[in-house]
Every structure is written in structure tokens, then in C-alpha cells.
Coordinates of C-alpha atoms in Angstrom, one line a residue:
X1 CA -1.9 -9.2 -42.6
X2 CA -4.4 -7.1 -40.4
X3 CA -2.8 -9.1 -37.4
X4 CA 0.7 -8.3 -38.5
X5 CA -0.5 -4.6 -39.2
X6 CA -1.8 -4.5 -35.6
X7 CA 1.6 -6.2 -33.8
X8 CA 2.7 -3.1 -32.4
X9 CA 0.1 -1.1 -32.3
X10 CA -1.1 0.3 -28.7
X11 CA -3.4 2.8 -27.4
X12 CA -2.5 6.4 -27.0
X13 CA -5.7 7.0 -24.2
X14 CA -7.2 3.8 -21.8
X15 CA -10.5 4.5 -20.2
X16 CA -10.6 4.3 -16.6
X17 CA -13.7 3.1 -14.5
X18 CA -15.5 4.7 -11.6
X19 CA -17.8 2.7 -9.4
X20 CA -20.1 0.4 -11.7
X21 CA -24.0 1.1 -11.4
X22 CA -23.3 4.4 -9.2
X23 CA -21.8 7.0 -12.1
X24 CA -24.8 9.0 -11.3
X25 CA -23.5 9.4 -7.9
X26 CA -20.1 10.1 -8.5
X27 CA -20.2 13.7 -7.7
X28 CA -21.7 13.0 -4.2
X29 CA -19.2 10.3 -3.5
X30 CA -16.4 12.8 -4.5
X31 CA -16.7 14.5 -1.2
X32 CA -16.3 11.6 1.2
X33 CA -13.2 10.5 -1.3
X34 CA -11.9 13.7 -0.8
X35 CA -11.8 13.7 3.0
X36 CA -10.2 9.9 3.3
X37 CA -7.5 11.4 0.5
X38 CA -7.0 14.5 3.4
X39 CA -6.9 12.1 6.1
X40 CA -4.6 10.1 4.2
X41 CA -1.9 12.9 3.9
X42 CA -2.7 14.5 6.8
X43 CA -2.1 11.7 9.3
X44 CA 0.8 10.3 7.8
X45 CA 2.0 13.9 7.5
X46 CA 1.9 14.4 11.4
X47 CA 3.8 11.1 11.7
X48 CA 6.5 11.9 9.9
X49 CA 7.0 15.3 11.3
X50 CA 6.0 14.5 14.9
X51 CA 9.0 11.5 14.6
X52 CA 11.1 13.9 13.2
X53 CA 10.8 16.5 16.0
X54 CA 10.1 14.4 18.5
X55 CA 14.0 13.2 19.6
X56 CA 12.0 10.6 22.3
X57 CA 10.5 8.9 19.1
X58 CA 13.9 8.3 17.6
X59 CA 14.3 5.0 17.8
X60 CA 14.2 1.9 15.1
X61 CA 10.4 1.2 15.9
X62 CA 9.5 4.7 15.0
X63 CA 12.3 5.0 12.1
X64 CA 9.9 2.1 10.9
X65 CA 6.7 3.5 11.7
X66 CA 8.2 6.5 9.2
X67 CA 8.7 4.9 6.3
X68 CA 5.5 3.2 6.5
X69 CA 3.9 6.5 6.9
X70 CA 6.0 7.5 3.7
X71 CA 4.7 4.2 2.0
X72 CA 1.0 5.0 2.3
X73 CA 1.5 8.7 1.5
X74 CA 3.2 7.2 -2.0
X75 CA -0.1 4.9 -2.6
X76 CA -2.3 7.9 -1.7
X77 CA -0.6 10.1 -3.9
X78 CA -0.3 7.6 -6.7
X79 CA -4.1 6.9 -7.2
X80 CA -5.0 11.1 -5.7
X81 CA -5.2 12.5 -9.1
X82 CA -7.1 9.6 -11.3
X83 CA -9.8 9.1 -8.7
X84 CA -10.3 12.7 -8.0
X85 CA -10.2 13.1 -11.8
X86 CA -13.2 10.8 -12.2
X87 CA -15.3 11.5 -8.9
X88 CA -14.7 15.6 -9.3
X89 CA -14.3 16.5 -12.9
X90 CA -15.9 13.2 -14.8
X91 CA -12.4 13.1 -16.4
X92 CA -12.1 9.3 -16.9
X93 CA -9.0 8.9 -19.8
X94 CA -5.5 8.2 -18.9
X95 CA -2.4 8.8 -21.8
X96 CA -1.2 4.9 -21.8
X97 CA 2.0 5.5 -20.8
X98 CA 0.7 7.5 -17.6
X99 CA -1.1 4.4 -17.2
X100 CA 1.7 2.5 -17.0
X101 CA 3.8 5.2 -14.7
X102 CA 1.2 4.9 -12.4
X103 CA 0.8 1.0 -12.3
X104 CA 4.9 1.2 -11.6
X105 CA 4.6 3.6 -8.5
X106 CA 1.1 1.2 -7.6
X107 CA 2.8 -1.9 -7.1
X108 CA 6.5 -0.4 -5.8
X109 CA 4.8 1.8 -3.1
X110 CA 3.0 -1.6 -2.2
X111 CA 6.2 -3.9 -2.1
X112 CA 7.4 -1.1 -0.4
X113 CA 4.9 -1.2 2.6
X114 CA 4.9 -5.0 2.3
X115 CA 8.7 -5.1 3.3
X116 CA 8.5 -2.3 6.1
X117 CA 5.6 -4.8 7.8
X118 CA 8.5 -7.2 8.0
X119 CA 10.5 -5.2 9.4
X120 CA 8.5 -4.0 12.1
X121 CA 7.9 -7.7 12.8
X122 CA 11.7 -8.2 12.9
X123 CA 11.9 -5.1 15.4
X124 CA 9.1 -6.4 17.5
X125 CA 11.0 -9.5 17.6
X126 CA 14.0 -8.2 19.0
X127 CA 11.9 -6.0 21.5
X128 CA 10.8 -9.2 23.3
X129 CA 13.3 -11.8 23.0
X130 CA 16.3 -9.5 23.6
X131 CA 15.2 -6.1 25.3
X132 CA 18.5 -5.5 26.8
X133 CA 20.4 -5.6 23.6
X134 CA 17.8 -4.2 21.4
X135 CA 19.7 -0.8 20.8
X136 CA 22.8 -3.0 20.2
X137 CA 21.3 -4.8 17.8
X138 CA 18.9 -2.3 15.9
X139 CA 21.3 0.3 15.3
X140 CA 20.6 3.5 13.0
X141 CA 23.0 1.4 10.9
X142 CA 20.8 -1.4 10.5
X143 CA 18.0 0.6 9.6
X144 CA 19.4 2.7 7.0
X145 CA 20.4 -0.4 5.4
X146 CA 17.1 -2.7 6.0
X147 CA 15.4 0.5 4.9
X148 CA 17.5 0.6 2.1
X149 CA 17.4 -3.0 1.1
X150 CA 13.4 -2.7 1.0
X151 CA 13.5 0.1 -1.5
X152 CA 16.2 -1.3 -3.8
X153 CA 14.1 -4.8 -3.5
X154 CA 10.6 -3.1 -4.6
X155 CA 12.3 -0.6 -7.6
X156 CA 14.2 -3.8 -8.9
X157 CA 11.5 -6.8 -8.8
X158 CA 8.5 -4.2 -10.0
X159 CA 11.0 -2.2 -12.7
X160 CA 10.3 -5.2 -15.7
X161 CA 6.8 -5.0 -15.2
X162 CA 5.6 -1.6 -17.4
X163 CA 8.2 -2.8 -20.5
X164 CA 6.4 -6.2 -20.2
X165 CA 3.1 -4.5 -20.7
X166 CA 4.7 -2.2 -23.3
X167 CA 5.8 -4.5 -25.6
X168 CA 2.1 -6.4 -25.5
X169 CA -0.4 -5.3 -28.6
X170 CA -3.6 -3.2 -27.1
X171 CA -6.4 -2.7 -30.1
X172 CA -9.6 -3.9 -28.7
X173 CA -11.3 -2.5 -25.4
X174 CA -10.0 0.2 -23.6
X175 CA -12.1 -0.1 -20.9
X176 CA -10.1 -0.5 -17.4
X177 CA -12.1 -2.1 -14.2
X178 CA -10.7 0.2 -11.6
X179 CA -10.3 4.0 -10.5
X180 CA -6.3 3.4 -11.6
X181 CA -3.8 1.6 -13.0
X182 CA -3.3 -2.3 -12.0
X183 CA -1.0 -4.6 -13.7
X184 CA -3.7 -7.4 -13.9
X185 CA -6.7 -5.1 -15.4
X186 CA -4.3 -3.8 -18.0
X187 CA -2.7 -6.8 -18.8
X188 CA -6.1 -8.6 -19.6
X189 CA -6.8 -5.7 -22.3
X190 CA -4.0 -7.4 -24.5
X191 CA -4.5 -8.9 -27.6
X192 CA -1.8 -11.4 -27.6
X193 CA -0.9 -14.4 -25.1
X194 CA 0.0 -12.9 -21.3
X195 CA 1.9 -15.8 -20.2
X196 CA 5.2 -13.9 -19.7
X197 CA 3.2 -11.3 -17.8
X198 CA 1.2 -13.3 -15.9
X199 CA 4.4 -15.9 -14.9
X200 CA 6.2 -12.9 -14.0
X201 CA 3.6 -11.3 -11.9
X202 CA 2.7 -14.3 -9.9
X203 CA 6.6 -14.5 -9.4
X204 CA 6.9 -11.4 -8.4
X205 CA 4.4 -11.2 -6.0
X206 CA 6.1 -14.7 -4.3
X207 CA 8.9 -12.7 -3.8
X208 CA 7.4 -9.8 -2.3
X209 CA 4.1 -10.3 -0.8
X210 CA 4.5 -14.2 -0.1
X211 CA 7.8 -14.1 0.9
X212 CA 6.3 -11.4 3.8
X213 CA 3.6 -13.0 5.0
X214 CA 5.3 -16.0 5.5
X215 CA 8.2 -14.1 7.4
X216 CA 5.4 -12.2 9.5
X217 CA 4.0 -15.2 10.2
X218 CA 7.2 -17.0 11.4
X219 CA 8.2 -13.7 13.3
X220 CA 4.7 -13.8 15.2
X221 CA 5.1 -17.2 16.2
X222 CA 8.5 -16.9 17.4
X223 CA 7.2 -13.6 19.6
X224 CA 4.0 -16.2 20.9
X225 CA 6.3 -18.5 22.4
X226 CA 9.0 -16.1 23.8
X227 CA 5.9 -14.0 25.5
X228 CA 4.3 -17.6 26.8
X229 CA 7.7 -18.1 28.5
X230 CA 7.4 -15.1 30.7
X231 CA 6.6 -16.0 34.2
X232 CA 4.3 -13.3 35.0
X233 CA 0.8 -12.6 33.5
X234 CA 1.0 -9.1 33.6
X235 CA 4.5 -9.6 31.8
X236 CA 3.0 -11.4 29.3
X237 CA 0.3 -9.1 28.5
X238 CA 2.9 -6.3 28.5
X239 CA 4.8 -7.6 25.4
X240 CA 1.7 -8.4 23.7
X241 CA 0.6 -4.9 24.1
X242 CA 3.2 -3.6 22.2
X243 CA 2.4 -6.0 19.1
X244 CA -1.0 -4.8 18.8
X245 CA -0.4 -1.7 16.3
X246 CA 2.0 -3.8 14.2
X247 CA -0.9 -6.4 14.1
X248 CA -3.7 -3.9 13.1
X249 CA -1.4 -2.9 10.6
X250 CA -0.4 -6.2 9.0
X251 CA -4.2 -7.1 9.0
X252 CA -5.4 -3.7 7.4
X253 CA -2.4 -4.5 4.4
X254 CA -3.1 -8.2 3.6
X255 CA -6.8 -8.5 4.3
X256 CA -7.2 -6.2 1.2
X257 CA -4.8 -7.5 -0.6
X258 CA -5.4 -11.1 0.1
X259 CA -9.6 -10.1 -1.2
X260 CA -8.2 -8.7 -4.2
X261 CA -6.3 -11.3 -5.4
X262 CA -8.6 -13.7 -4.8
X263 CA -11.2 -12.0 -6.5
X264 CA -8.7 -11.7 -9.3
X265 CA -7.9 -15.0 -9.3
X266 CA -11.7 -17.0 -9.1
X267 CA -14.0 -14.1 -8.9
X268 CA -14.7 -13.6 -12.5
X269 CA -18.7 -14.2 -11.9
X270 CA -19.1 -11.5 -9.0
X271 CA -20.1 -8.3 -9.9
X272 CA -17.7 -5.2 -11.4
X273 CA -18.8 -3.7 -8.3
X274 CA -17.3 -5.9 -5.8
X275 CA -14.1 -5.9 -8.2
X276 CA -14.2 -1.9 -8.0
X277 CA -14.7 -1.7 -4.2
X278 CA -12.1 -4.1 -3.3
X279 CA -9.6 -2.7 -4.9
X280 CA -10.2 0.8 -3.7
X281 CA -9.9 -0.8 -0.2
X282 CA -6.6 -2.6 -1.5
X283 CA -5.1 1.1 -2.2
X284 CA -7.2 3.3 0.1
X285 CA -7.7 1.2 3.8
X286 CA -4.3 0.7 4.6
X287 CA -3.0 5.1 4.4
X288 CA -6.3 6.1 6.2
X289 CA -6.6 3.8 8.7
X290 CA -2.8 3.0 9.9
X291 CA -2.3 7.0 11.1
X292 CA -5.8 6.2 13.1
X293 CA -4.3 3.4 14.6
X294 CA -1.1 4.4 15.3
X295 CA -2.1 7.8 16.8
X296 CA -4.6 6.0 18.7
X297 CA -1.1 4.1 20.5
X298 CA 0.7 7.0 20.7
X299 CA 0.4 9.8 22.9
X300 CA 3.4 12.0 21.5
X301 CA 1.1 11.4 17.9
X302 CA -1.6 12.4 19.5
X303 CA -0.2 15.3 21.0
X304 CA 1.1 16.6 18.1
X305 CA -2.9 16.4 16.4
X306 CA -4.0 18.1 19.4
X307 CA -1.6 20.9 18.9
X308 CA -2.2 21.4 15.2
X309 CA -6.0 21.7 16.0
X310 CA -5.2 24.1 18.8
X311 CA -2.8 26.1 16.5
X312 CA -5.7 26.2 13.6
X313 CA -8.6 27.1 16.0
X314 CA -6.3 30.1 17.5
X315 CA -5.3 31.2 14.0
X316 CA -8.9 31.1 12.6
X317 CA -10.3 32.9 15.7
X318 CA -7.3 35.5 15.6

């Protein structure tokens, strides 16, 4: 009867964790959280306005390079206000259905960026094996639509995954592992079988994640053997220079990702705090570090930061 009794029952609050064995520190870590948060925003701010300006920039790579930038802004702004709410204010409970909001706009942002990697790959691709024909063949056509076909892929294979956790009875521990909402820490706070879930989520990520990495892969090995066909060294080293952002990229995404889920997966005797810092890397390395590297590579990006600073210093002196 008590089981029956407790079916549908569900928290109205989960508790969300900071860094294990460092809550005394929390208030000194806020202020280094805050800046990679402002770095975040900021860099892929200046992306996204200095592509938009910048009429010499619009061209598929950079179209792509955008909505990357808009990826990572979406990921920074989905975990902004849980982790400052902890590491500022000590403010560590989350309404459940927030909770679930939040893991939604989590995992979409991160199909999302997932599918925009490809992409690039794809352009990168048809950057080195057909140069003449690359604005034939990468119209703004084509990227309206692959840019469309990513976000309709992410909304559509993440959308089941918050009514999944929904319908799932929650009356034991409360206690979450991270800073935010993930669909594997709240999942294993049910008290009831997860198959469905857990079926779903590993098919899900197949067909996001996998599905990528195996297309990034094959796009990468395809650009290895067109570049090793080019007569010339210099030639060679040429095309390859223009891969080397897209590769920073890929590697700051799935290095991350790849640690979490293994962790996930057959970590279970390491300690909360590896769990807590990889998957703050997962969520926070890839929109702090891809405006760094990206701005590094380009010199109207860097430009543009230069200005800004220029603009600010005269402002504050005036």
C-alpha cells in the first residue's frame, strides 16, 4: 500500500551539489566561476557580432563558426544561474520541474554543438577536395537548411527525455551530484526501474553524439588523404592549417564528453570529486575555450577584441 501510495509521488525541490570536500571554499571559487562565465559570453558575443558586421566573414565557415558560438552561449547560459546560485549565494535547491527545464536545454544545446562540429567537418571537407566549387556547393541555402536540420534533430531526439523522468517516482534522496541538471544524475534518484530511461538515453546519444564522431572521424580521414595527394609540401601544410581550429574544437567537445561518460558508465568507485569536476569541464571547457581559440585564428576576431578594449579604455579615461 505505501508503494502504491508513493507511485506518483515526486519532489517539489532536488538539492543540487557544489564541489564535494571544498563547500568551505565555495565563496572563493565563485570569483574565478564568474570570470570563465564572462569569458564565456563575452567571446562568443564578439563572434557573433564581429561575423555579423564583418561582410568578409560571410561565408559558410563562419555562418558555422556562429552557431557554434550560439551553441556555447546556450550551455553557458543554461548552467549560469544554478552554479552562480550555489558558488555566490549558497542557494543550492532547484523546483523539480526547473530541474528538468534545465536538463532539456543541457542536452539540446549539447546535440546542438555536436551537429554544428559535423558540419564544420563537412565544410572543411569541401574546402579541400573541391576549392573551386566550394561556394557552388555551400550555398547560404545549404546552410540555412543544415543549420536548420541540426536544430530540429536536437529539439526532437532530446524532447521525450524530461516526460520520461516525469512520469518516474522520486521519494528517497534528493541529493543531485552536480552543479545542474543531468539526465543520468537525476534519473538514478528514481525509485522505480530506469530501463526505459536508460535505453532511451544510450539511444539517443547513438544518434547524436555517436553518430558525429563517427562522421568527424570519416570526414577527417577523407581530408588526410585528399591533403596527402597534393604535390607540394607547402600545399599540404596549407590545407591542414585550415583544419586546426575545427580540430581544437572537436577535441575540446568530446574529450569532456567522452570523460564523462565514461566516468558515468565504470567510475562508480572514484571520488564525487572527479564526478563534480568532469562534468563542469563537460559544460564549461568547450564555451570558454573555443572563442580563445578561434580568436587566436582570426585576425578580423581579434580585431574586433582589440577595438572593444580600445573603446572601453577611452570611455573610462573620458
Amino acid at each position: 500500500m505505501a508503494d502504491h501510495n508513493h507511485s506518483h509521488f515526486q519532489h517539489l525541490y532536488l538539492v543540487l551539489a557544489g564541489i564535494p570536500g571544498l563547500e568551505q571554499k565555495h565563496h572563493w571559487m565563485a570569483f574565478p566561476l564568474g570570470a570563465l562565465y564572462v569569458i564565456a559570453l563575452f567571446g562568443n558575443g564578439v563572434i557573433i557580432s564581429t561575423i555579423k558586421s564583418d561582410l568578409s566573414l560571410h561565408v559558410p565557415m563562419y555562418y558555422f563558426l556562429c552557431m557554434l558560438a550560439l551553441a556555447d552561449m546556450g550551455l553557458a547560459l543554461c548552467t549560469m544561474p544554478s552554479m552562480l546560485g550555489i558558488f555566490w549565494f549558497n542557494y543550492k535547491s532547484i523546483v523539480f520541474d526547473a530541474c528538468l527545464v534545465q536538463m532539456y536545454f543541457i542536452h539540446t544545446f549539447s546535440a546542438i554543438e555536436s551537429g554544428v562540429l559535423v558540419a564544420m567537418a563537412f565544410d572543411r571537407v569541401v574546402a579541400i577536395w573541391k576549392p573551386l566549387r566550394y561556394s557552388a556547393i555551400l550555398t547560404s541555402g545549404v546552410v540555412c537548411r543544415t543549420g536548420a536540420v541540426i536544430l530540429t534533430r536536437a529539439v526532437c531526439v532530446v524532447f521525450p527525455v524530461p516526460f520520461l523522468i516525469k512520469r518516474l517516482p522520486f521519494y528517497g534522496s534528493t541529493l543531485l551530484s552536480h552543479s545542474f541538471c543531468l539526465h543520468q544524475d537525476v534519473m538514478r534518484l528514481a525509485c522505480a526501474s530506469t530501463r526505459v530511461n536508460s535505453l532511451y538515453g544510450l539511444i539517443a546519444v547513438i544518434f547524436t553524439k555517436g553518430l558525429d564522431s563517427l562522421s568527424i572521424l570519416l570526414s577527417y580521414i577523407f581530408i588526410l588523404r585528399t591533403v596527402m595527394a597534393i604535390a607540394s609540401g607547402e600545399g599540404r601544410l596549407k590545407a591542414l592549417n585550415t583544419c586546426v581550429s575545427h580540430t581544437c574544437a572537436v577535441l575540446i567537445f568530446y574529450v569532456p564528453l567522452i570523460g564523462v561518460s565514461v566516468i558515468h558508465r565504470f567510475g562508480r568507485h572514484l571520488s564525487p570529486l572527479t564526478h563534480a569536476l568532469m562534468a563542469n569541464a563537460y559544460l564549461l571547457v568547450p564555451p570558454v575555450l573555443n572563442p580563445i581559440v578561434y580568436t587566436v585564428k582570426t585576425k578580423e576576431i581579434r580585431r574586433k577584441i582589440i577595438q572593444i578594449f580600445v573603446q572601453t579604455k577611452v570611455t573610462a579615461g573620458g
